[in-house]
PDB file of C-alpha atoms and ligand atoms in Angstrom:
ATOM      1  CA  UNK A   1       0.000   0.000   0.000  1.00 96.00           C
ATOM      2  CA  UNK A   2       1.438   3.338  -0.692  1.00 98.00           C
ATOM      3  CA  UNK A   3       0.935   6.240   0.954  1.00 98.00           C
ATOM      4  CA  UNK A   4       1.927   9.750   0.995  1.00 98.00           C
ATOM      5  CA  UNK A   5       2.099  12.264   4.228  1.00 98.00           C
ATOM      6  CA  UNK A   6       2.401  15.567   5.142  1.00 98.00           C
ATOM      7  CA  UNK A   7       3.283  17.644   7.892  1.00 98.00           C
ATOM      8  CA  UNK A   8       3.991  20.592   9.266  1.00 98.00           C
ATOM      9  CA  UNK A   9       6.529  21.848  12.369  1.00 98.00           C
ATOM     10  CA  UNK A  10       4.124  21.037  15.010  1.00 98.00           C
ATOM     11  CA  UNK A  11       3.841  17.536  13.863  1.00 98.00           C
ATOM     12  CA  UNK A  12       7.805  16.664  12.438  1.00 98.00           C
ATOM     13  CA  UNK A  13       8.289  14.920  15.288  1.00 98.00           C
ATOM     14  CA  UNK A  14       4.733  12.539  15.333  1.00 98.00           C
ATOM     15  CA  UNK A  15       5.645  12.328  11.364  1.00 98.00           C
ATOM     16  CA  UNK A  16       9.384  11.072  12.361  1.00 98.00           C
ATOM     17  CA  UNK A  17       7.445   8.347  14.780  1.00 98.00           C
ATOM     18  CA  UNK A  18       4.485   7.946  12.130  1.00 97.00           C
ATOM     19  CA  UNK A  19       7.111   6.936   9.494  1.00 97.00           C
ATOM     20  CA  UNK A  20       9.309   5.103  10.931  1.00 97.00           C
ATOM     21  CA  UNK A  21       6.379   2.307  11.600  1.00 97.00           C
ATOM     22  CA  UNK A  22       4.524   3.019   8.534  1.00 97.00           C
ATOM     23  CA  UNK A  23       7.851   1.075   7.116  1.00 96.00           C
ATOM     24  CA  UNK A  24       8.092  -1.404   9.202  1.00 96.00           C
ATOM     25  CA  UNK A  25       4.379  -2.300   8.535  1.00 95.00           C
ATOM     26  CA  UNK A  26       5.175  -2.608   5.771  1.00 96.00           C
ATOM     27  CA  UNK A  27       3.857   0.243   3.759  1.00 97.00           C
ATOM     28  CA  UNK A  28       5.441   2.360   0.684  1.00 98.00           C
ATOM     29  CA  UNK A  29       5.408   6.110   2.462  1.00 98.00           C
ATOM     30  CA  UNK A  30       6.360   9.294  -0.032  1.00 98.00           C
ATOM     31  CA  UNK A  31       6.901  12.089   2.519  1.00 98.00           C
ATOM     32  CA  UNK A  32       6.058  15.595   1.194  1.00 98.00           C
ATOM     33  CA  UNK A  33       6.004  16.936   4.817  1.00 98.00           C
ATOM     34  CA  UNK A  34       7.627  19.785   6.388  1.00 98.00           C
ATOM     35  CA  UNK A  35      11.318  18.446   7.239  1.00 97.00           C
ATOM     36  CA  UNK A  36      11.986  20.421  10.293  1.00 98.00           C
ATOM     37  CA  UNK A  37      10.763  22.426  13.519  1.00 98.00           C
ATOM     38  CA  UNK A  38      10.599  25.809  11.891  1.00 98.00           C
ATOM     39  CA  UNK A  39       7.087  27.398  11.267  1.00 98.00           C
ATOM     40  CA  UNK A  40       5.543  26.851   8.292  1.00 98.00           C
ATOM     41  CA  UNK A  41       1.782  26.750   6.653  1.00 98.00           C
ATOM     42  CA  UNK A  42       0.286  23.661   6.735  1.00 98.00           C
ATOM     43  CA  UNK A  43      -1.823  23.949   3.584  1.00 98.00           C
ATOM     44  CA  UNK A  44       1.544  24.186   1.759  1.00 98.00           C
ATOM     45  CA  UNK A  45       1.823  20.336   2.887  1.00 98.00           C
ATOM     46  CA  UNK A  46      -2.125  19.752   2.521  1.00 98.00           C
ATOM     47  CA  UNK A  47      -1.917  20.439  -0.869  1.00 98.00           C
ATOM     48  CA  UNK A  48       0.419  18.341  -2.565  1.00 98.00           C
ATOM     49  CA  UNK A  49      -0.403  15.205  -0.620  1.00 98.00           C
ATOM     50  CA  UNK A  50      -4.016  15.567  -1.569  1.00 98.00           C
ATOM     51  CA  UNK A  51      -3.037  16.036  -5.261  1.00 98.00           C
ATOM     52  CA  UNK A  52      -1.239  12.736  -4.897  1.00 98.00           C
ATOM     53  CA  UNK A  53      -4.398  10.763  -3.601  1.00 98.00           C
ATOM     54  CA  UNK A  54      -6.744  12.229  -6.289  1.00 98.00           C
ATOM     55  CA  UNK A  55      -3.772  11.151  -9.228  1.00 98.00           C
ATOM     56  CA  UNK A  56      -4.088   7.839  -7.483  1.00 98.00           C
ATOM     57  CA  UNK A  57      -0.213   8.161  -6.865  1.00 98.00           C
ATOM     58  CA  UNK A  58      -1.067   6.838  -3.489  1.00 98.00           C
ATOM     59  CA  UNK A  59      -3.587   4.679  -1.998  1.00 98.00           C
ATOM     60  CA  UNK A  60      -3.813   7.021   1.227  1.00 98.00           C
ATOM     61  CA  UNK A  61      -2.953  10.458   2.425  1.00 98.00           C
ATOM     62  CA  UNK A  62      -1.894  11.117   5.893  1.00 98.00           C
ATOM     63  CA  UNK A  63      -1.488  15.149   7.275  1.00 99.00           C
ATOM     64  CA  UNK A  64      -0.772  16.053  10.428  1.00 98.00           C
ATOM     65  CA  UNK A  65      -0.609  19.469  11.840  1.00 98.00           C
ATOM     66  CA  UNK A  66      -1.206  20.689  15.508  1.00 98.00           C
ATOM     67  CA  UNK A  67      -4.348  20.205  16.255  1.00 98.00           C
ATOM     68  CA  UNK A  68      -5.118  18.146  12.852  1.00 98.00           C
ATOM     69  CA  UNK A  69      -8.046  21.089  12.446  1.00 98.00           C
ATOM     70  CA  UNK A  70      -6.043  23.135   9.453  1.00 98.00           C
ATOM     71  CA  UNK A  71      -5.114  20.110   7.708  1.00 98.00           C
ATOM     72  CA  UNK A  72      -8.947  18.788   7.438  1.00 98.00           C
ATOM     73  CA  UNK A  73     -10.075  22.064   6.792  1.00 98.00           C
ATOM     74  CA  UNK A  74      -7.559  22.292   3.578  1.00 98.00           C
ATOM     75  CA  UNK A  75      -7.916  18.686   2.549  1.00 98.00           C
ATOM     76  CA  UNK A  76     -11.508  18.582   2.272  1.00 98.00           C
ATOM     77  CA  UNK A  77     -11.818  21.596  -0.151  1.00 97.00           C
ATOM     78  CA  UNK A  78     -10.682  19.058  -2.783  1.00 98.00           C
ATOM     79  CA  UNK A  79     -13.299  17.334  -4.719  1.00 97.00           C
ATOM     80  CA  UNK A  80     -12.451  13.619  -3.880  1.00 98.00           C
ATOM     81  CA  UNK A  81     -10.801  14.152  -0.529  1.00 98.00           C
ATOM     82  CA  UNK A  82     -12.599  12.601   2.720  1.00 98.00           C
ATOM     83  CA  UNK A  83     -10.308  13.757   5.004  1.00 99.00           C
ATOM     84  CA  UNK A  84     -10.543  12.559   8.934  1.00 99.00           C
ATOM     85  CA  UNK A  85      -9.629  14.264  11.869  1.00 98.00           C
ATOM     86  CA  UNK A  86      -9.252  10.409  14.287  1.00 98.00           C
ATOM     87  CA  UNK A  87      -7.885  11.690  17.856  1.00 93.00           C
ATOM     88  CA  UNK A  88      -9.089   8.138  19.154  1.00 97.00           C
ATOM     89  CA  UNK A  89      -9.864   5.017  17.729  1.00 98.00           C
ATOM     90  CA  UNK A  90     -13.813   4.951  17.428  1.00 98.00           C
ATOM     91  CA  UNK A  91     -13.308   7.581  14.937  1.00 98.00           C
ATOM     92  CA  UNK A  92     -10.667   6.012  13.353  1.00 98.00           C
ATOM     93  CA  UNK A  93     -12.659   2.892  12.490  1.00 98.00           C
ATOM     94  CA  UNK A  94     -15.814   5.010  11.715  1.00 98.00           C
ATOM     95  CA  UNK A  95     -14.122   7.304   9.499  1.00 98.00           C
ATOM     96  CA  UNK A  96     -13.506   3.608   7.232  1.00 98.00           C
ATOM     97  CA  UNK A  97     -16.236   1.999   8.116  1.00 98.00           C
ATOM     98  CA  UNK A  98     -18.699   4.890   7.336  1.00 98.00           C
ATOM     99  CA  UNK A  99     -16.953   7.872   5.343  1.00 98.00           C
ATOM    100  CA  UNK A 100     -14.867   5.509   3.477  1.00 98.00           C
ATOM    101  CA  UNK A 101     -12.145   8.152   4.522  1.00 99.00           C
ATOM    102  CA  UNK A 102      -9.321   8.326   2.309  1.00 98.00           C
ATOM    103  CA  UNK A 103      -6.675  10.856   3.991  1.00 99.00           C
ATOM    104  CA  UNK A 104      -5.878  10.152   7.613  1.00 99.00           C
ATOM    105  CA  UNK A 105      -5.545  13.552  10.050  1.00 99.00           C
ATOM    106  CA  UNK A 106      -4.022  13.609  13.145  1.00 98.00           C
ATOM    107  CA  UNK A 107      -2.780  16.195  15.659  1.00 98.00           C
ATOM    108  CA  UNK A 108       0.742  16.265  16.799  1.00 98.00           C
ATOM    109  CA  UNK A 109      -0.098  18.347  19.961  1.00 98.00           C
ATOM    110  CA  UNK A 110      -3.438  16.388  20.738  1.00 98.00           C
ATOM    111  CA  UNK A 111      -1.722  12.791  20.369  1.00 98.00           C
ATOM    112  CA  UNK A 112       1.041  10.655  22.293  1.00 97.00           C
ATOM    113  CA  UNK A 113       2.595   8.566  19.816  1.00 98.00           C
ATOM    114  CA  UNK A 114       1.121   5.322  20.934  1.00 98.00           C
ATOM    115  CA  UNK A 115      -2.386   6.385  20.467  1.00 98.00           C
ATOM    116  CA  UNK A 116      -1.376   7.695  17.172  1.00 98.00           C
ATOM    117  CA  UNK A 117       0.337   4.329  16.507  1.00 98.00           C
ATOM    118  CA  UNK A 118      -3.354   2.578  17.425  1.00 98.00           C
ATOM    119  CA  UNK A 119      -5.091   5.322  15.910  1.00 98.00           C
ATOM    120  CA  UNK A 120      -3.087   4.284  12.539  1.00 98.00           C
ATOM    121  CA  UNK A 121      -3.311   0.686  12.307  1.00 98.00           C
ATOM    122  CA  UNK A 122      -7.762   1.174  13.364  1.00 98.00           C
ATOM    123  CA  UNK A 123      -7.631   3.416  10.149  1.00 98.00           C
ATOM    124  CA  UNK A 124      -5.855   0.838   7.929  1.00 98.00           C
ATOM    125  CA  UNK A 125      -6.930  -2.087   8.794  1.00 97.00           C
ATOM    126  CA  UNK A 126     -10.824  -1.477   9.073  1.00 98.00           C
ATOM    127  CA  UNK A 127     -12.551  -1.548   5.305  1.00 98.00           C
ATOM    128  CA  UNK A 128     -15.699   0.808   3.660  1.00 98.00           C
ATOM    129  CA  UNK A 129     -19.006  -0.890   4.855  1.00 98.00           C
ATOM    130  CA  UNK A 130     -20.698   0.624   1.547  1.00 98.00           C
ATOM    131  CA  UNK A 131     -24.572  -0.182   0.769  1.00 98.00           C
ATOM    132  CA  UNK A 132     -26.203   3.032   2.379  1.00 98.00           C
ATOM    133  CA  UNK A 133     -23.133   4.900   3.569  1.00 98.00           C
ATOM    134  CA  UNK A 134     -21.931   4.674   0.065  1.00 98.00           C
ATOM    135  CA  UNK A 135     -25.462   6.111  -0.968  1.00 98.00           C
ATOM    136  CA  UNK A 136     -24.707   9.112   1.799  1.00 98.00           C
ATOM    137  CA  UNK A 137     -20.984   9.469  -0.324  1.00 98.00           C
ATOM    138  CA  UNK A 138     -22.725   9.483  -3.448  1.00 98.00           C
ATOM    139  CA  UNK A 139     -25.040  12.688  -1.504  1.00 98.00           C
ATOM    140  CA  UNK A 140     -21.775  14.275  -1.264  1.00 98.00           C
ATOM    141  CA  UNK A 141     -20.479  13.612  -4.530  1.00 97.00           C
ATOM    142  CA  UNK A 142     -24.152  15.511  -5.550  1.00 97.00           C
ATOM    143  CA  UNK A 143     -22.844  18.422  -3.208  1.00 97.00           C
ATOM    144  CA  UNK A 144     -18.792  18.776  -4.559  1.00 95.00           C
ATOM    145  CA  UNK A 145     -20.794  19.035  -8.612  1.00 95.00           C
ATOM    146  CA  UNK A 146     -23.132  21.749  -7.603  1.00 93.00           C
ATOM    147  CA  UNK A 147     -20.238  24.067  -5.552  1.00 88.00           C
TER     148      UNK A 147
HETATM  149  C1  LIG B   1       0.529  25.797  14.036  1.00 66.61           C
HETATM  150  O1  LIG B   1       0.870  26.630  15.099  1.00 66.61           O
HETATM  151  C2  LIG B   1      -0.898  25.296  14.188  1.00 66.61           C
HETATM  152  O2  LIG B   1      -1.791  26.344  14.053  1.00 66.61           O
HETATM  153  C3  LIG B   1      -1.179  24.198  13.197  1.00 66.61           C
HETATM  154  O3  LIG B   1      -0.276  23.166  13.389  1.00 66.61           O
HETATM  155  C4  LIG B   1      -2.544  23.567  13.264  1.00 66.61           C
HETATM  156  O4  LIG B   1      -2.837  23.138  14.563  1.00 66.61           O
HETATM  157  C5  LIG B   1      -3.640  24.317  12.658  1.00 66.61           C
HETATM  158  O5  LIG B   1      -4.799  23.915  12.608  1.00 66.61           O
END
């Protein structure tokens, strides 16, 4: 599975962490984040990981910022994007389960890293339930073609 992150400097050092065991699960990670602790604008790093989903360059996006609030916002003004702000598990399965969520958010300053490991593995390992939540999508789709 391939995915592509983003970050920026109040989340370099969850995206260090969030990396390190994407790998080691396995996973094919392209990281387009922010490389360091100096301030920077998160929807510079929104952006280009969200193009990457919607070019199907990568199966999944993942953006992390402080509070995971600026990334959302940013991701899902792209037609395409369900982005997911998980700061626990329930709405890390959910966000599969029901929003068939394709870009994972998380907040650097809201998360320890071991909740944000569990948070991760939820989200990837829990599958789209469809049948009347994909009907709900579709709703949405309806919504992105009329804006
Ligand atoms: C950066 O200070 C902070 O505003 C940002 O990481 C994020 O939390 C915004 O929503």
């Amino acid at each position: 599975m391939k995915i592509t992150i983003g970050n920026d400097h109040a989340s370099f050092e969850l995206k260090l962490f969030i990396k390190a065991e994407l790998g080691k699960m396995g996973f094919e990670v392209r990281d387009l984040g922010s490389d360091s602790e100096k301030s920077v604008d998160y929807p510079d790093f929104a952006v280009p990981v969200c193009r990457e989903v919607l070019a199907k360059k990568a199966d999944y996006g993942i953006l992390l910022c402080g509070t995971g609030l600026g990334m959302s916002i940013t991701a899902n003004k792209f037609k395409g994007i369900r982005a997911a702000l998980c700061n626990d598990l329930f709405l890390a399965e959910l966000a599969r389960r029901h929003n068939n969520a394709n870009v994972l958010v998380m907040g650097g300053r809201v998360l320890g890293k071991s909740l944000a490991l569990e948070i991760l593995k939820r989200f990837f390992t829990t599958g789209f339930e469809g049948g009347r939540h994909q009907e709900r999508l579709d709703k949405i789709i309806k919504i992105e073609e009329g804006n």
